Amino acid sequence: MAKLQVFNRLESEVRGYIRSFPVLFEQAKGSLLYDSGSQAYIDFFSGAGTLNYGHNNDLLKEKLIEYLQEDGVVHGLDMATQAKKEFLETFESVILKPRKMEYTFQFTGPTGTNAVEAALKIARQVTGRENVISFTHGFHGVSVGSLSVTANQKFRSASGVALANTTFMPYDGYLGPDVDTISYLEKVLTDTSSGVDKPAAVIVETIQGEGGVNVATHRWMQELQAVCRRHDLLFIVDDIQVGCGRTGTFFSFEKMDIQPDIITLSKSLSAFGLPMSMVLMKPEFDVWSPGAHSGTFRGNNLAFVTATAALKHYWENDRFSKDIQKKEQIIRDCLENIVQSYPNAGLCVRGRGLIQGLVSTKKHELAGEIANQCFENGLIIETSGANDEVLKLLPALTIEPELLKKGMAIIEQSVTEVLTRKTAKAQ
Ligand SMILES: Cc1ncc(COP(=O)(O)O)c(C=O)c1O
C-alpha cells in the first residue's frame, strides 16, 4: 500500500501492529477507527487495553482542552502540580477509601514496564532478597527487569543478556484442572533443598492478557496470597492490562478478598490513551529514599487531568460496573453460540468482564486467520497466547450495545468464512 511506504522505508523492522492492520489510520471516535479512505473499523483491541473509555471520549477531551487553554502545567517532572493534586485526592476518595484500601502512590516512567521495574525494586529493597516468583505465560513488559519475569521466549530472546533472579512456577490450570499448582509452590518454598532461592516477591496477573486470557480462580489467588504471607514474600498484582475496569470492577481482584502489597497500574489509567503508570504500595513498604528512582517523566499532567475526569464520571457509583456486566453477557452469549455451532473446530471461551478469549485448542493458527478475516470485514482485533491461539476481545467498556453486537456479528461471520474456506480446501 503506497500510503505505508514511508513506514516500510524508515521505520525499524520491530514495528508490530502495523503488520496486523496495514492501513493508515486518520481519525478515531468512541469505538470506531477510520482509515485515510474513511473506511470505519470497529475497535475490539482498544490500543491493547489503553482505551477502556473509547477514543477521544468527549467528557475527557473537554477537560484536557480546558486545561491546555488555561496553560496548565504540561510537564512538571515530579513537582507538585494542580493536576496531580486533584488526581491523588480523587483516586483516594473515589477508589481507595470506598474499598478500605490504604496505599502510597509512586509515579514511575510512563509505560507499564516502568511500574513493574519499580515494583520489583521495592520488593528487593524491602526484603534484601533477589529472586522473584513469576508464572508460566506471564507478561510484565520488555525492559530487562520486567522481561526477566516475562515468560514468552519471543520477547526473552531479544534481550541479549541473561535474564536472572526469577523462578517460574505453574500458573493456575497450567498442569490441567486436577493439579493444584499452589501446593507445588508451597512445597518448593518450604523445602530448603528445592533449589529455589528464597524470593523477595511473587508477581502475578489475575488474568494473563498477553499469555492467552488465562483466568486465575478467586481461590487460587487467595491461596497465593496466603503462601506469600506464610513465607514473608511481597505479593505483587500486576493489574496493568486487566485493571481500570476491564473485568467489571476497578481493580480486577476486588471480589477475591485479597490485599496485594503492591499493585501496578498503567494502560487505561489515564483513560485517554495518554502514557501514565503508577505503583500502589502499602505504606510500610515505601522504603525509597528521595529521588532514588528519579527520571524525567514521573507523572504526566495531561494524563492526570483525564484520569481524574474518568474517575469522577465513571467510578463514583456502581452504574458503570453494572453496565459492563451486561456487555459481558452479550459477548459471552455470542462466543458460546459460535463454539456450539462448530463443535468440531476445537474452540472454547474464557475470560471475565470485557476481556474474553475465543481459544483455538486444536489448530492454533485458526485464531490468527479469524483475526485477519475480522479486519477484512471491518473489525480490529488481536490474538494472544504462547502460540497466538487466542482471539482476544478487548472492546472499550463504553462501547454502545448496538456497536458491540455489530462487532460480535463480524466475529461470527468471520469464523464462518474461515471455517468454510478450510473445509472447502480439505475436500
Ligand atoms: C500485565 C502487563 N504488565 C505489563 C505490561 C507492560 O506494559 P507496557 O507495554 O506499557 O510497558 C503489559 C503490557 O501489555 C501487561 O499486559
Tab-separated table of C-alpha atoms and ligand atoms in Angstrom:
chain	number	residue	atom	x	y	z
A	1	MET	CA	0.000	0.000	0.000
A	2	ALA	CA	1.535	3.294	-1.157
A	3	LYS	CA	0.449	5.179	1.966
A	4	LEU	CA	2.503	2.826	4.131
A	5	GLN	CA	5.704	3.073	2.105
A	6	VAL	CA	7.352	5.592	4.401
A	7	PHE	CA	6.891	3.255	7.355
A	8	ASN	CA	8.469	0.376	5.457
A	9	ARG	CA	11.308	2.594	4.306
A	10	LEU	CA	12.131	4.424	7.530
A	11	GLU	CA	10.768	2.529	10.496
A	12	SER	CA	12.541	-0.383	12.138
A	13	GLU	CA	11.565	-3.964	11.447
A	14	VAL	CA	10.479	-4.049	15.077
A	15	ARG	CA	7.142	-2.437	14.187
A	16	GLY	CA	4.362	-4.832	15.041
A	17	TYR	CA	0.690	-3.882	14.920
A	18	ILE	CA	1.039	-2.063	11.593
A	19	ARG	CA	1.532	-5.539	10.131
A	20	SER	CA	-1.756	-6.819	11.532
A	21	PHE	CA	-3.670	-3.709	10.472
A	22	PRO	CA	-1.928	-2.408	7.339
A	23	VAL	CA	-3.859	0.799	6.716
A	24	LEU	CA	-3.201	4.447	7.539
A	25	PHE	CA	-5.423	5.444	10.448
A	26	GLU	CA	-6.542	9.041	10.486
A	27	GLN	CA	-9.355	9.500	12.961
A	28	ALA	CA	-10.922	7.746	15.893
A	29	LYS	CA	-14.055	8.291	17.915
A	30	GLY	CA	-15.570	6.084	20.585
A	31	SER	CA	-15.210	2.517	19.368
A	32	LEU	CA	-14.575	3.391	15.743
A	33	LEU	CA	-11.280	3.955	13.948
A	34	TYR	CA	-11.205	5.458	10.459
A	35	ASP	CA	-8.531	4.972	7.837
A	36	SER	CA	-7.439	7.561	5.293
A	37	GLY	CA	-10.102	6.347	2.883
A	38	SER	CA	-12.772	6.938	5.563
A	39	GLN	CA	-13.427	3.241	5.980
A	40	ALA	CA	-14.645	2.651	9.545
A	41	TYR	CA	-13.366	-0.192	11.709
A	42	ILE	CA	-14.965	-1.287	14.959
A	43	ASP	CA	-12.219	-1.371	17.574
A	44	PHE	CA	-12.121	-4.552	19.677
A	45	PHE	CA	-8.480	-4.016	20.598
A	46	SER	CA	-8.668	-0.595	22.296
A	47	GLY	CA	-4.975	0.188	21.926
A	48	ALA	CA	-4.094	-3.085	23.703
A	49	GLY	CA	-6.330	-2.102	26.593
A	50	THR	CA	-5.351	1.563	26.913
A	51	LEU	CA	-8.677	2.907	25.681
A	52	ASN	CA	-11.192	1.453	28.111
A	53	TYR	CA	-13.254	4.627	27.727
A	54	GLY	CA	-13.020	4.745	23.932
A	55	HIS	CA	-11.172	7.032	21.543
A	56	ASN	CA	-11.441	10.787	22.082
A	57	ASN	CA	-14.065	10.429	24.792
A	58	ASP	CA	-15.794	13.856	24.784
A	59	LEU	CA	-16.079	14.104	28.556
A	60	LEU	CA	-12.341	13.650	28.969
A	61	LYS	CA	-11.330	15.613	25.893
A	62	GLU	CA	-13.231	18.646	27.113
A	63	LYS	CA	-11.265	18.652	30.412
A	64	LEU	CA	-7.993	18.223	28.557
A	65	ILE	CA	-8.667	21.115	26.173
A	66	GLU	CA	-9.782	23.291	29.082
A	67	TYR	CA	-6.559	22.510	30.962
A	68	LEU	CA	-4.397	23.326	27.934
A	69	GLN	CA	-6.299	26.513	27.202
A	70	GLU	CA	-5.697	27.683	30.740
A	71	ASP	CA	-1.962	26.963	30.326
A	72	GLY	CA	-1.982	24.268	32.981
A	73	VAL	CA	1.464	22.770	33.596
A	74	VAL	CA	2.089	20.079	30.969
A	75	HIS	CA	5.494	18.889	32.053
A	76	GLY	CA	6.396	19.244	35.698
A	77	LEU	CA	8.936	16.483	36.473
A	78	ASP	CA	7.633	15.222	39.804
A	79	MET	CA	6.975	18.660	41.181
A	80	ALA	CA	3.628	19.422	42.812
A	81	THR	CA	1.026	20.432	40.241
A	82	GLN	CA	-2.659	21.163	40.497
A	83	ALA	CA	-3.445	18.304	38.096
A	84	LYS	CA	-1.511	15.810	40.202
A	85	LYS	CA	-3.079	17.086	43.427
A	86	GLU	CA	-6.565	16.568	42.020
A	87	PHE	CA	-5.686	13.107	40.758
A	88	LEU	CA	-4.278	12.000	44.138
A	89	GLU	CA	-7.283	13.336	46.022
A	90	THR	CA	-9.776	11.843	43.582
A	91	PHE	CA	-8.143	8.412	43.402
A	92	GLU	CA	-8.087	8.321	47.186
A	93	SER	CA	-11.718	9.369	47.629
A	94	VAL	CA	-13.285	7.524	44.662
A	95	ILE	CA	-11.225	4.328	44.528
A	96	LEU	CA	-9.224	3.675	47.700
A	97	LYS	CA	-11.449	4.882	50.547
A	98	PRO	CA	-14.679	3.133	49.476
A	99	ARG	CA	-12.673	-0.112	49.158
A	100	LYS	CA	-10.980	0.451	52.516
A	101	MET	CA	-7.583	0.385	50.837
A	102	GLU	CA	-4.607	2.329	52.113
A	103	TYR	CA	-1.735	2.707	49.655
A	104	THR	CA	1.101	5.090	48.885
A	105	PHE	CA	1.422	6.238	45.261
A	106	GLN	CA	4.540	6.170	43.144
A	107	PHE	CA	4.505	7.668	39.671
A	108	THR	CA	7.056	5.898	37.550
A	109	GLY	CA	8.088	6.345	33.927
A	110	PRO	CA	5.071	6.420	31.639
A	111	THR	CA	4.697	2.838	30.401
A	112	GLY	CA	3.606	-0.323	32.152
A	113	THR	CA	7.022	-1.873	32.272
A	114	ASN	CA	8.291	1.147	34.254
A	115	ALA	CA	5.793	0.392	37.013
A	116	VAL	CA	6.817	-3.274	37.070
A	117	GLU	CA	10.511	-2.335	37.336
A	118	ALA	CA	9.748	-0.102	40.310
A	119	ALA	CA	7.609	-2.768	41.998
A	120	LEU	CA	10.405	-5.329	41.697
A	121	LYS	CA	12.952	-2.860	43.063
A	122	ILE	CA	10.727	-2.130	46.058
A	123	ALA	CA	10.315	-5.839	46.853
A	124	ARG	CA	14.065	-6.402	46.628
A	125	GLN	CA	14.849	-3.401	48.806
A	126	VAL	CA	12.265	-4.354	51.422
A	127	THR	CA	13.386	-7.979	51.755
A	128	GLY	CA	17.050	-7.781	50.796
A	129	ARG	CA	16.435	-10.797	48.530
A	130	GLU	CA	16.909	-11.038	44.765
A	131	ASN	CA	14.775	-13.889	43.485
A	132	VAL	CA	11.167	-13.316	42.362
A	133	ILE	CA	8.468	-15.867	41.621
A	134	SER	CA	6.651	-15.302	38.355
A	135	PHE	CA	4.314	-17.579	36.426
A	136	THR	CA	4.249	-19.558	33.215
A	137	HIS	CA	2.766	-17.476	30.381
A	138	GLY	CA	3.069	-14.305	32.463
A	139	PHE	CA	3.748	-10.991	30.696
A	140	HIS	CA	5.053	-7.933	32.533
A	141	GLY	CA	6.871	-5.847	29.918
A	142	VAL	CA	10.067	-5.897	27.900
A	143	SER	CA	12.646	-3.800	29.767
A	144	VAL	CA	15.230	-6.118	31.294
A	145	GLY	CA	13.871	-6.343	34.857
A	146	SER	CA	10.287	-6.887	33.672
A	147	LEU	CA	11.459	-9.201	30.916
A	148	SER	CA	13.094	-11.475	33.448
A	149	VAL	CA	9.633	-12.086	34.955
A	150	THR	CA	8.032	-12.408	31.483
A	151	ALA	CA	7.718	-15.954	30.204
A	152	ASN	CA	7.353	-15.679	26.435
A	153	GLN	CA	10.530	-16.719	24.590
A	154	LYS	CA	9.865	-14.382	21.666
A	155	PHE	CA	10.430	-11.399	23.965
A	156	ARG	CA	13.052	-13.002	26.185
A	157	SER	CA	15.328	-13.965	23.341
A	158	ALA	CA	15.544	-10.333	22.184
A	159	SER	CA	17.116	-9.314	25.488
A	160	GLY	CA	20.738	-10.026	24.636
A	161	VAL	CA	21.652	-10.519	28.291
A	162	ALA	CA	20.926	-13.239	30.801
A	163	LEU	CA	17.555	-12.773	32.415
A	164	ALA	CA	18.171	-13.619	36.016
A	165	ASN	CA	16.716	-13.686	39.506
A	166	THR	CA	13.369	-15.243	38.617
A	167	THR	CA	11.826	-18.645	39.227
A	168	PHE	CA	8.811	-19.506	37.079
A	169	MET	CA	6.049	-21.532	38.704
A	170	PRO	CA	2.970	-23.048	37.050
A	171	TYR	CA	0.013	-20.656	36.830
A	172	ASP	CA	-3.470	-21.738	37.815
A	173	GLY	CA	-4.549	-24.545	35.453
A	174	TYR	CA	-1.161	-24.814	33.738
A	175	LEU	CA	-0.878	-28.513	34.516
A	176	GLY	CA	-4.559	-29.244	33.891
A	177	PRO	CA	-7.599	-28.764	36.079
A	178	ASP	CA	-6.669	-31.523	38.518
A	179	VAL	CA	-3.220	-30.301	39.546
A	180	ASP	CA	-3.034	-27.930	42.464
A	181	THR	CA	-0.192	-25.639	41.448
A	182	ILE	CA	-0.294	-23.760	44.763
A	183	SER	CA	0.653	-26.957	46.653
A	184	TYR	CA	3.653	-27.288	44.359
A	185	LEU	CA	4.702	-23.693	45.047
A	186	GLU	CA	4.267	-24.220	48.773
A	187	LYS	CA	6.380	-27.381	48.651
A	188	VAL	CA	9.177	-25.646	46.718
A	189	LEU	CA	9.248	-22.745	49.163
A	190	THR	CA	9.197	-24.985	52.214
A	191	ASP	CA	11.830	-27.471	51.029
A	192	THR	CA	15.273	-25.979	51.668
A	193	SER	CA	16.673	-28.332	49.038
A	194	SER	CA	14.210	-27.425	46.260
A	195	GLY	CA	16.958	-25.421	44.575
A	196	VAL	CA	14.874	-22.260	44.638
A	197	ASP	CA	16.381	-19.291	46.452
A	198	LYS	CA	14.018	-17.656	48.900
A	199	PRO	CA	12.202	-15.000	46.854
A	200	ALA	CA	11.519	-11.370	47.618
A	201	ALA	CA	8.111	-11.436	45.998
A	202	VAL	CA	5.540	-13.103	43.815
A	203	ILE	CA	4.315	-11.167	40.767
A	204	VAL	CA	1.074	-12.273	39.157
A	205	GLU	CA	-1.723	-11.251	36.806
A	206	THR	CA	-5.263	-12.209	37.858
A	207	ILE	CA	-5.952	-12.823	34.160
A	208	GLN	CA	-2.995	-13.302	31.856
A	209	GLY	CA	-3.870	-10.991	28.974
A	210	GLU	CA	-0.866	-11.494	26.715
A	211	GLY	CA	-0.482	-15.074	27.936
A	212	GLY	CA	-3.791	-16.099	26.349
A	213	VAL	CA	-6.624	-14.875	28.597
A	214	ASN	CA	-5.839	-17.408	31.324
A	215	VAL	CA	-8.114	-16.708	34.255
A	216	ALA	CA	-6.973	-17.496	37.801
A	217	THR	CA	-9.736	-18.556	40.160
A	218	HIS	CA	-10.516	-16.480	43.228
A	219	ARG	CA	-9.472	-19.401	45.433
A	220	TRP	CA	-6.103	-19.732	43.687
A	221	MET	CA	-5.399	-16.037	44.163
A	222	GLN	CA	-6.393	-16.222	47.830
A	223	GLU	CA	-4.137	-19.221	48.376
A	224	LEU	CA	-1.309	-17.490	46.564
A	225	GLN	CA	-1.631	-14.544	48.915
A	226	ALA	CA	-1.628	-16.975	51.866
A	227	VAL	CA	1.615	-18.548	50.590
A	228	CYS	CA	3.161	-15.062	50.373
A	229	ARG	CA	2.111	-14.257	53.931
A	230	ARG	CA	3.401	-17.591	55.304
A	231	HIS	CA	6.785	-17.175	53.621
A	232	ASP	CA	7.137	-13.437	54.112
A	233	LEU	CA	7.098	-12.596	50.383
A	234	LEU	CA	5.647	-9.429	48.928
A	235	PHE	CA	2.514	-10.074	46.923
A	236	ILE	CA	2.529	-8.013	43.708
A	237	VAL	CA	-0.558	-7.930	41.496
A	238	ASP	CA	0.159	-6.596	38.013
A	239	ASP	CA	-3.192	-5.047	37.062
A	240	ILE	CA	-1.812	-3.169	34.075
A	241	GLN	CA	-3.953	-4.901	31.457
A	242	VAL	CA	-6.977	-6.102	33.399
A	243	GLY	CA	-7.311	-3.283	35.937
A	244	CYS	CA	-9.086	0.059	35.418
A	245	GLY	CA	-12.465	-1.593	34.990
A	246	ARG	CA	-11.618	-4.205	32.367
A	247	THR	CA	-13.141	-7.066	34.387
A	248	GLY	CA	-16.128	-5.057	35.583
A	249	THR	CA	-14.674	-3.687	38.839
A	250	PHE	CA	-11.960	-1.031	39.054
A	251	PHE	CA	-9.319	-3.495	40.238
A	252	SER	CA	-9.509	-6.981	38.758
A	253	PHE	CA	-9.167	-8.593	42.204
A	254	GLU	CA	-11.894	-6.726	44.065
A	255	LYS	CA	-14.119	-9.756	44.515
A	256	MET	CA	-11.242	-12.002	45.591
A	257	ASP	CA	-10.892	-10.752	49.146
A	258	ILE	CA	-7.156	-10.169	48.783
A	259	GLN	CA	-4.957	-7.193	49.664
A	260	PRO	CA	-1.860	-7.092	47.462
A	261	ASP	CA	1.221	-5.466	48.955
A	262	ILE	CA	1.952	-3.773	45.645
A	263	ILE	CA	-0.321	-3.055	42.660
A	264	THR	CA	0.879	-1.884	39.268
A	265	LEU	CA	-1.455	0.116	37.005
A	266	SER	CA	-0.979	1.691	33.585
A	267	LYS	CA	-2.680	1.286	30.152
A	268	SER	CA	-6.187	2.718	30.788
A	269	LEU	CA	-5.243	4.612	33.945
A	270	SER	CA	-5.057	7.918	32.045
A	271	ALA	CA	-8.389	6.975	30.451
A	272	PHE	CA	-7.487	8.780	27.221
A	273	GLY	CA	-4.629	6.725	25.812
A	274	LEU	CA	-2.022	9.043	27.320
A	275	PRO	CA	1.018	7.312	28.817
A	276	MET	CA	0.815	7.035	32.585
A	277	SER	CA	1.944	4.429	35.065
A	278	MET	CA	1.635	4.037	38.769
A	279	VAL	CA	2.663	1.769	41.613
A	280	LEU	CA	0.477	1.488	44.692
A	281	MET	CA	2.345	0.126	47.693
A	282	LYS	CA	1.274	-0.475	51.255
A	283	PRO	CA	2.710	2.481	53.207
A	284	GLU	CA	5.067	0.267	55.249
A	285	PHE	CA	6.826	-0.795	52.025
A	286	ASP	CA	7.652	2.740	50.951
A	287	VAL	CA	11.358	2.326	51.575
A	288	TRP	CA	12.522	4.661	48.815
A	289	SER	CA	14.940	7.405	49.675
A	290	PRO	CA	14.105	10.721	47.945
A	291	GLY	CA	14.929	10.648	44.241
A	292	ALA	CA	16.220	7.049	44.315
A	293	HIS	CA	14.068	6.123	41.325
A	294	SER	CA	14.117	9.512	39.648
A	295	GLY	CA	13.533	10.323	35.996
A	296	THR	CA	12.331	12.977	33.605
A	297	PHE	CA	8.798	11.723	33.127
A	298	ARG	CA	7.326	10.944	36.537
A	299	GLY	CA	3.660	11.645	36.217
A	300	ASN	CA	2.044	13.018	33.092
A	301	ASN	CA	-0.072	16.055	33.924
A	302	LEU	CA	-2.317	15.721	30.881
A	303	ALA	CA	-2.922	12.127	31.896
A	304	PHE	CA	-3.724	13.228	35.447
A	305	VAL	CA	-6.407	15.550	34.076
A	306	THR	CA	-8.158	12.889	32.002
A	307	ALA	CA	-7.701	10.189	34.669
A	308	THR	CA	-9.331	12.401	37.284
A	309	ALA	CA	-12.240	13.180	34.974
A	310	ALA	CA	-12.784	9.463	34.282
A	311	LEU	CA	-12.704	8.533	37.963
A	312	LYS	CA	-15.262	11.212	38.774
A	313	HIS	CA	-17.538	10.343	35.893
A	314	TYR	CA	-17.416	6.536	35.798
A	315	TRP	CA	-16.457	5.283	39.246
A	316	GLU	CA	-18.340	7.330	41.824
A	317	ASN	CA	-21.140	4.748	41.896
A	318	ASP	CA	-21.637	1.194	40.576
A	319	ARG	CA	-23.652	2.092	37.454
A	320	PHE	CA	-20.687	1.675	35.130
A	321	SER	CA	-19.769	-1.695	36.655
A	322	LYS	CA	-23.294	-2.977	36.140
A	323	ASP	CA	-23.257	-1.776	32.572
A	324	ILE	CA	-20.004	-3.674	31.929
A	325	GLN	CA	-21.604	-6.871	33.255
A	326	LYS	CA	-24.466	-6.518	30.747
A	327	LYS	CA	-21.969	-6.159	27.913
A	328	GLU	CA	-20.030	-9.167	29.159
A	329	GLN	CA	-23.215	-11.203	28.782
A	330	ILE	CA	-23.690	-10.075	25.175
A	331	ILE	CA	-20.144	-11.199	24.349
A	332	ARG	CA	-20.338	-14.495	26.242
A	333	ASP	CA	-23.660	-15.459	24.638
A	334	CYS	CA	-22.296	-14.832	21.170
A	335	LEU	CA	-18.979	-16.643	21.749
A	336	GLU	CA	-20.693	-19.661	23.360
A	337	ASN	CA	-23.020	-19.766	20.375
A	338	ILE	CA	-20.032	-19.844	17.985
A	339	VAL	CA	-18.443	-22.676	19.982
A	340	GLN	CA	-21.665	-24.678	19.860
A	341	SER	CA	-22.217	-24.003	16.169
A	342	TYR	CA	-18.842	-25.526	15.277
A	343	PRO	CA	-18.376	-28.476	17.644
A	344	ASN	CA	-15.513	-29.935	15.606
A	345	ALA	CA	-13.461	-26.762	15.368
A	346	GLY	CA	-11.885	-27.188	18.817
A	347	LEU	CA	-12.998	-23.804	20.103
A	348	CYS	CA	-13.652	-22.726	23.678
A	349	VAL	CA	-14.257	-19.476	25.536
A	350	ARG	CA	-12.607	-17.975	28.588
A	351	GLY	CA	-12.405	-14.583	30.216
A	352	ARG	CA	-14.006	-12.236	32.692
A	353	GLY	CA	-15.725	-8.898	32.145
A	354	LEU	CA	-14.720	-7.315	28.851
A	355	ILE	CA	-11.589	-9.370	28.338
A	356	GLN	CA	-12.726	-12.543	26.631
A	357	GLY	CA	-10.888	-15.071	24.517
A	358	LEU	CA	-12.067	-17.428	21.797
A	359	VAL	CA	-9.476	-20.171	22.105
A	360	SER	CA	-8.476	-22.396	19.240
A	361	THR	CA	-7.348	-25.534	21.041
A	362	LYS	CA	-6.813	-27.812	18.013
A	363	LYS	CA	-5.419	-25.654	15.238
A	364	HIS	CA	-3.644	-22.706	16.788
A	365	GLU	CA	-3.380	-20.746	13.547
A	366	LEU	CA	-7.166	-20.541	13.335
A	367	ALA	CA	-7.262	-17.600	15.789
A	368	GLY	CA	-4.929	-15.540	13.584
A	369	GLU	CA	-6.902	-16.405	10.473
A	370	ILE	CA	-10.106	-15.280	12.156
A	371	ALA	CA	-8.438	-12.034	13.311
A	372	ASN	CA	-7.288	-11.327	9.730
A	373	GLN	CA	-10.741	-12.053	8.367
A	374	CYS	CA	-12.275	-9.767	11.005
A	375	PHE	CA	-10.007	-6.961	9.810
A	376	GLU	CA	-11.124	-7.590	6.211
A	377	ASN	CA	-14.681	-7.332	7.495
A	378	GLY	CA	-14.102	-4.078	9.378
A	379	LEU	CA	-13.139	-5.132	12.911
A	380	ILE	CA	-9.855	-4.593	14.710
A	381	ILE	CA	-8.970	-7.489	16.965
A	382	GLU	CA	-5.739	-9.217	18.032
A	383	THR	CA	-4.587	-12.624	19.153
A	384	SER	CA	-2.653	-13.594	22.257
A	385	GLY	CA	-1.240	-16.715	23.884
A	386	ALA	CA	2.045	-18.592	23.518
A	387	ASN	CA	1.049	-19.709	20.018
A	388	ASP	CA	-1.251	-16.800	19.186
A	389	GLU	CA	-4.065	-19.291	19.587
A	390	VAL	CA	-6.500	-16.959	21.342
A	391	LEU	CA	-8.685	-14.386	19.640
A	392	LYS	CA	-8.668	-11.722	22.343
A	393	LEU	CA	-11.669	-9.419	22.657
A	394	LEU	CA	-10.911	-6.096	24.343
A	395	PRO	CA	-13.695	-3.694	23.335
A	396	ALA	CA	-13.965	-0.326	25.075
A	397	LEU	CA	-16.004	-0.545	28.277
A	398	THR	CA	-18.039	2.367	26.933
A	399	ILE	CA	-18.950	0.718	23.630
A	400	GLU	CA	-22.595	1.169	22.672
A	401	PRO	CA	-24.511	-2.150	22.901
A	402	GLU	CA	-25.553	-1.923	19.235
A	403	LEU	CA	-21.956	-1.475	18.082
A	404	LEU	CA	-20.857	-4.292	20.366
A	405	LYS	CA	-23.437	-6.562	18.742
A	406	LYS	CA	-22.318	-5.443	15.314
A	407	GLY	CA	-18.719	-6.323	16.210
A	408	MET	CA	-19.784	-9.703	17.538
A	409	ALA	CA	-21.674	-10.347	14.301
A	410	ILE	CA	-18.441	-9.651	12.385
A	411	ILE	CA	-16.603	-12.202	14.525
A	412	GLU	CA	-19.343	-14.769	13.926
A	413	GLN	CA	-19.322	-14.126	10.187
A	414	SER	CA	-15.508	-14.257	10.067
A	415	VAL	CA	-15.412	-17.594	11.912
A	416	THR	CA	-17.915	-18.969	9.407
A	417	GLU	CA	-15.921	-17.678	6.433
A	418	VAL	CA	-12.608	-19.064	7.713
A	419	LEU	CA	-14.035	-22.466	8.627
A	420	THR	CA	-15.950	-22.757	5.347
A	421	ARG	CA	-12.780	-21.955	3.426
A	422	LYS	CA	-10.853	-24.564	5.382
A	423	THR	CA	-13.498	-27.228	4.762
A	424	ALA	CA	-13.534	-26.432	1.030
A	425	LYS	CA	-9.720	-26.679	0.899
A	426	ALA	CA	-9.734	-30.037	2.694
A	427	GLN	CA	-12.157	-31.531	0.160
B	1	LIG	C1	0.090	-7.333	32.616
B	1	LIG	C2	1.019	-6.416	31.903
B	1	LIG	N1	2.058	-5.903	32.570
B	1	LIG	C3	2.923	-5.060	31.981
B	1	LIG	C4	2.767	-4.704	30.659
B	1	LIG	C5	3.766	-3.773	30.012
B	1	LIG	O1	3.193	-2.554	29.729
B	1	LIG	P1	3.881	-1.602	28.624
B	1	LIG	O2	3.732	-2.293	27.316
B	1	LIG	O3	3.110	-0.328	28.700
B	1	LIG	O4	5.305	-1.444	29.038
B	1	LIG	C6	1.695	-5.208	29.926
B	1	LIG	C7	1.514	-4.876	28.505
B	1	LIG	O5	0.790	-5.485	27.762
B	1	LIG	C8	0.798	-6.095	30.568
B	1	LIG	O6	-0.223	-6.640	29.903
